[in-house]
Tab-separated table of C-alpha atoms and ligand atoms in Angstrom:
chain	number	residue	atom	x	y	z
D	26	UNK	CA	4.081	-5.628	-23.149
D	27	UNK	CA	2.080	-3.148	-24.973
D	28	UNK	CA	0.800	-0.628	-22.284
D	29	UNK	CA	-1.277	2.491	-23.197
D	30	UNK	CA	0.708	5.218	-21.688
D	31	UNK	CA	-2.059	7.633	-21.809
D	32	UNK	CA	-4.191	5.339	-19.764
D	33	UNK	CA	-1.937	4.442	-16.906
D	34	UNK	CA	-3.487	4.290	-13.456
D	35	UNK	CA	-2.565	7.147	-11.342
D	36	UNK	CA	-2.784	5.149	-8.314
D	37	UNK	CA	-1.975	1.391	-8.040
D	38	UNK	CA	-2.500	-0.456	-4.595
D	39	UNK	CA	-1.207	-3.929	-3.990
D	40	UNK	CA	-2.034	-6.732	-1.612
D	41	UNK	CA	1.273	-8.639	-1.432
D	42	UNK	CA	0.138	-12.261	-0.654
D	43	UNK	CA	1.745	-15.530	-0.766
D	44	UNK	CA	5.165	-15.052	1.081
D	45	UNK	CA	4.244	-17.938	3.442
D	46	UNK	CA	3.295	-20.393	0.759
D	47	UNK	CA	6.405	-19.405	-1.108
D	48	UNK	CA	8.471	-20.335	1.748
D	49	UNK	CA	6.434	-23.545	2.350
D	50	UNK	CA	6.781	-24.585	-1.302
D	51	UNK	CA	10.671	-24.281	-0.738
D	52	UNK	CA	10.723	-25.876	2.636
D	53	UNK	CA	12.417	-22.982	3.994
D	54	UNK	CA	11.339	-20.568	7.208
D	55	UNK	CA	8.304	-18.162	6.499
D	56	UNK	CA	10.527	-15.323	7.254
D	57	UNK	CA	12.588	-16.210	4.030
D	58	UNK	CA	9.336	-15.638	2.097
D	59	UNK	CA	9.022	-12.293	3.497
D	60	UNK	CA	12.423	-11.601	2.542
D	61	UNK	CA	11.979	-12.344	-0.871
D	62	UNK	CA	8.725	-10.416	-0.669
D	63	UNK	CA	10.644	-7.283	0.154
D	64	UNK	CA	12.928	-7.758	-2.893
D	65	UNK	CA	9.776	-8.044	-5.098
D	66	UNK	CA	8.497	-4.903	-3.347
D	67	UNK	CA	11.638	-3.022	-4.225
D	68	UNK	CA	11.392	-4.180	-8.036
D	69	UNK	CA	7.807	-2.981	-8.202
D	70	UNK	CA	8.488	0.467	-6.650
D	71	UNK	CA	11.469	0.864	-9.315
D	72	UNK	CA	9.139	-0.372	-12.076
D	73	UNK	CA	6.046	1.789	-11.036
D	74	UNK	CA	8.588	4.820	-11.352
D	75	UNK	CA	9.599	3.953	-14.671
D	76	UNK	CA	5.829	3.251	-15.778
D	77	UNK	CA	5.013	6.833	-14.661
D	78	UNK	CA	2.625	5.707	-12.044
D	79	UNK	CA	2.155	8.620	-9.587
D	80	UNK	CA	1.067	6.790	-6.213
D	81	UNK	CA	1.773	3.117	-5.435
D	82	UNK	CA	0.462	1.673	-2.144
D	83	UNK	CA	1.477	-1.816	-0.733
D	84	UNK	CA	-0.195	-3.595	2.259
D	85	UNK	CA	2.800	-4.346	4.312
D	86	UNK	CA	1.226	-5.064	7.808
D	87	UNK	CA	-2.397	-5.154	8.691
D	88	UNK	CA	-3.965	-4.524	12.191
D	89	UNK	CA	-4.839	-8.307	12.176
D	90	UNK	CA	-1.172	-9.363	11.563
D	91	UNK	CA	-0.141	-8.892	15.234
D	92	UNK	CA	-1.923	-12.265	15.658
D	93	UNK	CA	1.167	-14.004	13.967
D	94	UNK	CA	4.071	-15.443	15.990
D	95	UNK	CA	6.312	-12.857	17.832
D	96	UNK	CA	9.228	-13.943	15.577
D	97	UNK	CA	7.208	-13.340	12.457
D	98	UNK	CA	6.008	-10.183	13.503
D	99	UNK	CA	9.578	-8.910	14.537
D	100	UNK	CA	11.171	-10.430	11.488
D	101	UNK	CA	8.861	-8.369	9.321
D	102	UNK	CA	9.758	-5.133	11.036
D	103	UNK	CA	13.281	-6.001	10.848
D	104	UNK	CA	12.979	-6.380	7.188
D	105	UNK	CA	11.366	-3.056	7.109
D	106	UNK	CA	14.376	-1.533	8.808
D	107	UNK	CA	16.618	-3.390	6.367
D	108	UNK	CA	14.650	-2.183	3.415
D	109	UNK	CA	14.698	1.450	4.484
D	110	UNK	CA	18.294	1.487	5.516
D	111	UNK	CA	19.500	-0.123	2.589
D	112	UNK	CA	17.437	1.613	-0.079
D	113	UNK	CA	16.880	4.993	1.218
D	114	UNK	CA	19.610	6.708	-0.755
D	115	UNK	CA	18.161	5.092	-3.881
D	116	UNK	CA	14.871	6.269	-2.900
D	117	UNK	CA	16.006	9.938	-2.559
D	118	UNK	CA	17.986	9.523	-5.938
D	119	UNK	CA	14.721	8.510	-7.735
D	120	UNK	CA	12.805	11.134	-6.224
D	121	UNK	CA	10.378	8.780	-4.355
D	122	UNK	CA	8.317	10.205	-1.546
D	123	UNK	CA	7.645	7.666	1.232
D	124	UNK	CA	4.290	7.903	3.194
D	125	UNK	CA	2.790	5.555	6.035
D	126	UNK	CA	-0.842	4.709	5.897
D	127	UNK	CA	-1.677	3.379	9.646
D	128	UNK	CA	-0.847	4.305	13.142
D	129	UNK	CA	2.776	3.301	13.305
D	130	UNK	CA	3.262	4.607	16.750
D	131	UNK	CA	2.956	0.999	18.295
D	132	UNK	CA	5.510	-0.797	16.245
D	133	UNK	CA	9.045	-1.417	17.587
D	134	UNK	CA	11.139	1.609	18.438
D	135	UNK	CA	13.961	1.065	15.808
D	136	UNK	CA	11.700	0.542	13.133
D	137	UNK	CA	9.684	3.672	14.031
D	138	UNK	CA	12.987	5.574	13.980
D	139	UNK	CA	14.245	4.257	10.719
D	140	UNK	CA	10.812	4.932	9.315
D	141	UNK	CA	10.575	8.492	10.469
D	142	UNK	CA	14.005	9.263	9.034
D	143	UNK	CA	12.806	8.012	5.681
D	144	UNK	CA	9.645	10.084	5.832
D	145	UNK	CA	11.753	13.193	6.655
D	146	UNK	CA	14.286	12.609	4.149
D	147	UNK	CA	11.952	11.908	1.245
D	148	UNK	CA	9.365	14.552	2.241
D	149	UNK	CA	10.176	17.031	-0.473
D	150	UNK	CA	10.383	14.544	-3.050
D	151	UNK	CA	8.115	14.990	-6.253
D	152	UNK	CA	8.371	11.713	-7.949
D	153	UNK	CA	6.590	8.389	-7.296
D	154	UNK	CA	4.687	8.519	-3.985
D	155	UNK	CA	5.150	5.080	-2.212
D	156	UNK	CA	2.647	4.617	0.491
D	157	UNK	CA	3.349	1.692	2.787
D	158	UNK	CA	0.234	0.503	4.495
D	159	UNK	CA	1.601	-0.554	8.094
D	160	UNK	CA	-0.665	-1.710	11.032
D	161	UNK	CA	-3.319	-0.562	8.539
D	162	UNK	CA	-7.042	-1.693	8.839
D	163	UNK	CA	-9.730	-0.171	6.572
D	164	UNK	CA	-12.558	-0.420	9.137
D	165	UNK	CA	-10.065	1.178	11.578
D	166	UNK	CA	-9.249	3.879	9.298
D	167	UNK	CA	-12.968	4.633	8.660
D	168	UNK	CA	-13.800	4.570	12.335
D	169	UNK	CA	-10.835	7.200	13.078
D	170	UNK	CA	-12.369	9.551	10.449
D	171	UNK	CA	-15.902	9.281	11.794
D	172	UNK	CA	-14.410	9.901	15.328
D	173	UNK	CA	-12.776	13.055	14.234
D	174	UNK	CA	-15.841	14.534	12.465
D	175	UNK	CA	-17.900	13.631	15.467
D	176	UNK	CA	-15.586	15.564	17.609
D	177	UNK	CA	-15.867	18.549	15.389
D	178	UNK	CA	-19.523	18.229	15.539
D	179	UNK	CA	-19.477	17.840	19.288
D	180	UNK	CA	-17.403	21.036	19.404
D	181	UNK	CA	-19.981	22.938	17.514
D	182	UNK	CA	-17.403	23.414	14.341
D	183	UNK	CA	-19.603	21.609	12.095
D	184	UNK	CA	-23.233	20.358	11.991
D	185	UNK	CA	-23.699	16.646	11.366
D	186	UNK	CA	-25.900	17.689	8.280
D	187	UNK	CA	-22.803	19.190	6.577
D	188	UNK	CA	-20.742	15.920	6.584
D	189	UNK	CA	-19.898	15.139	2.995
D	190	UNK	CA	-18.045	11.995	1.491
D	191	UNK	CA	-15.160	14.334	0.733
D	192	UNK	CA	-14.923	15.090	4.453
D	193	UNK	CA	-14.896	11.385	5.543
D	194	UNK	CA	-12.235	10.693	2.760
D	195	UNK	CA	-10.016	13.832	3.909
D	196	UNK	CA	-9.717	12.119	7.396
D	197	UNK	CA	-8.558	8.707	5.949
D	198	UNK	CA	-4.928	7.964	6.025
D	199	UNK	CA	-4.931	8.719	2.299
D	200	UNK	CA	-6.671	11.913	2.763
D	201	UNK	CA	-5.143	15.516	2.389
D	202	UNK	CA	-3.698	15.673	5.979
D	203	UNK	CA	-1.578	12.566	5.458
D	204	UNK	CA	-0.759	10.877	2.126
D	205	UNK	CA	-3.028	12.982	-0.112
D	206	UNK	CA	-3.383	10.166	-2.711
D	207	UNK	CA	-6.422	9.679	-4.934
D	208	UNK	CA	-8.470	6.433	-4.777
D	209	UNK	CA	-6.626	3.848	-6.459
D	210	UNK	CA	-7.996	2.902	-10.059
D	211	UNK	CA	-6.329	-0.396	-9.762
D	212	UNK	CA	-5.962	-2.969	-6.945
D	213	UNK	CA	-3.724	-5.949	-7.443
D	214	UNK	CA	-3.984	-8.986	-5.314
D	215	UNK	CA	-1.290	-11.934	-5.667
D	216	UNK	CA	-1.412	-15.459	-5.113
D	217	UNK	CA	-4.898	-16.132	-6.434
D	218	UNK	CA	-6.944	-14.943	-3.357
D	219	UNK	CA	-10.026	-13.150	-4.210
D	220	UNK	CA	-10.665	-10.864	-1.178
D	221	UNK	CA	-10.107	-7.136	0.059
D	222	UNK	CA	-9.088	-8.337	3.542
D	223	UNK	CA	-9.857	-4.834	5.068
D	224	UNK	CA	-7.694	-3.051	2.692
D	225	UNK	CA	-8.784	0.439	1.477
D	226	UNK	CA	-12.366	-0.540	1.909
D	227	UNK	CA	-13.687	3.192	1.296
D	228	UNK	CA	-11.184	4.070	-1.494
D	229	UNK	CA	-11.954	0.657	-3.406
D	230	UNK	CA	-15.409	1.923	-4.223
D	231	UNK	CA	-14.790	1.969	-7.801
D	232	UNK	CA	-11.423	0.393	-8.294
D	233	UNK	CA	-10.691	-2.235	-10.652
D	234	UNK	CA	-9.403	-5.680	-8.913
D	235	UNK	CA	-6.972	-7.773	-10.643
D	236	UNK	CA	-6.062	-10.995	-9.386
D	237	UNK	CA	-2.639	-12.601	-10.046
D	238	UNK	CA	-1.999	-16.262	-9.395
D	239	UNK	CA	1.685	-15.454	-8.802
D	240	UNK	CA	2.951	-15.740	-5.097
D	241	UNK	CA	4.236	-12.273	-4.194
D	242	UNK	CA	7.986	-13.156	-4.052
D	243	UNK	CA	7.838	-14.270	-7.642
D	244	UNK	CA	5.866	-11.149	-8.956
D	245	UNK	CA	8.053	-9.409	-11.390
D	246	UNK	CA	7.881	-6.563	-13.742
D	247	UNK	CA	6.464	-8.627	-16.481
D	248	UNK	CA	3.519	-9.834	-14.324
D	249	UNK	CA	3.024	-6.305	-13.088
D	250	UNK	CA	2.357	-4.995	-16.724
D	251	UNK	CA	0.082	-7.963	-17.286
D	252	UNK	CA	-1.918	-6.811	-14.386
D	253	UNK	CA	-1.870	-3.246	-15.870
D	254	UNK	CA	-2.792	-4.428	-19.237
D	255	UNK	CA	-5.639	-6.515	-18.014
D	256	UNK	CA	-6.905	-3.155	-16.156
D	257	UNK	CA	-6.562	-1.152	-19.231
D	258	UNK	CA	-8.860	-3.810	-21.198
D	259	UNK	CA	-11.565	-3.212	-18.568
D	260	UNK	CA	-14.555	-0.736	-19.385
D	261	UNK	CA	-14.831	1.490	-16.348
D	262	UNK	CA	-18.350	2.962	-15.979
D	263	UNK	CA	-18.655	4.025	-12.273
D	264	UNK	CA	-22.180	3.196	-12.233
D	265	UNK	CA	-23.069	5.045	-15.473
D	266	UNK	CA	-23.612	3.521	-18.905
I	28	LIG	C1	1.329	-11.818	3.043
I	28	LIG	O1	1.913	-13.145	2.844
I	28	LIG	C2	2.485	-10.907	3.269
I	28	LIG	C3	2.494	-10.150	4.538
I	28	LIG	C4	1.509	-10.098	5.591
I	28	LIG	C5	3.717	-9.193	4.736
I	28	LIG	C6	4.194	-8.543	3.553
I	28	LIG	C7	5.622	-8.386	3.975
I	28	LIG	C8	6.569	-8.021	2.956
I	28	LIG	C9	6.150	-8.106	1.482
I	28	LIG	C10	7.947	-8.090	3.309
I	28	LIG	C11	8.397	-6.772	3.170
I	28	LIG	C12	7.782	-5.801	4.185
I	28	LIG	C13	8.186	-4.503	4.434
I	28	LIG	C14	7.305	-3.920	5.440
I	28	LIG	C15	9.462	-4.089	4.068
I	28	LIG	P1	1.330	-14.248	3.802
I	28	LIG	O2	2.550	-14.534	4.742
I	28	LIG	O3	0.102	-14.002	4.393
I	28	LIG	O4	1.594	-15.434	2.754
I	28	LIG	P2	0.768	-16.756	2.924
I	28	LIG	O5	-0.787	-16.189	2.810
I	28	LIG	O6	1.125	-17.514	1.907
I	28	LIG	O7	0.911	-17.533	4.107
């Protein structure tokens, strides 16, 4: 596919949707859909790097996903451990830096340990930054930022009038203290659903949203490039003319 290398988005964010339907369509357990989804995710990390994208964020587990069955939740976290243990060496070789968006202190202990090792071992990498949104919620993130600013104001370190949009951004998970990622120019959602589902609500203010009808486990390099080409065909105006 012909992509304009000079107009690649710097940050792509993806809502990986449709693992359950993929599994249902094949008559296999939902977890097999997530496993296939993990492989698709790996493919897209590698391809983002090849395309010269600087930041990739995936929505792996939302603050609402805890409502799923215990087996499904623990299965997803096991997959996360499988992913980091199996692919850590390759991520390091490819100079990928991994960051987490979300409060992962409450995830199962073994997953937390594996993740922390990954964060440490990739910390100084300078290639693609791969952000995994984990126990992430957009409203929760904005609330946390507001709480921190309110604390600074209550302590007399800033006055409420001084609070700017940049300061709110800074205390988000994508802000300078954590991932330090710019707002995504492109958000992709798979499986034909047209919703943000509490994903990057603040950061999505000017994002182009591209919907792919493909179920996430079937999402591949070709469909990814088609989504980027659709993004490149759009005329971004940011409210101007
Ligand atoms: C949405 O599909 C997918 C998720 C909630 C989980 C995403 C998980 C993966 C891609 C597995 C790999 C994850 C990690 C953390 C390595 P769905 O189950 O909502 O699909 P449905 O809408 O068709 O039921």
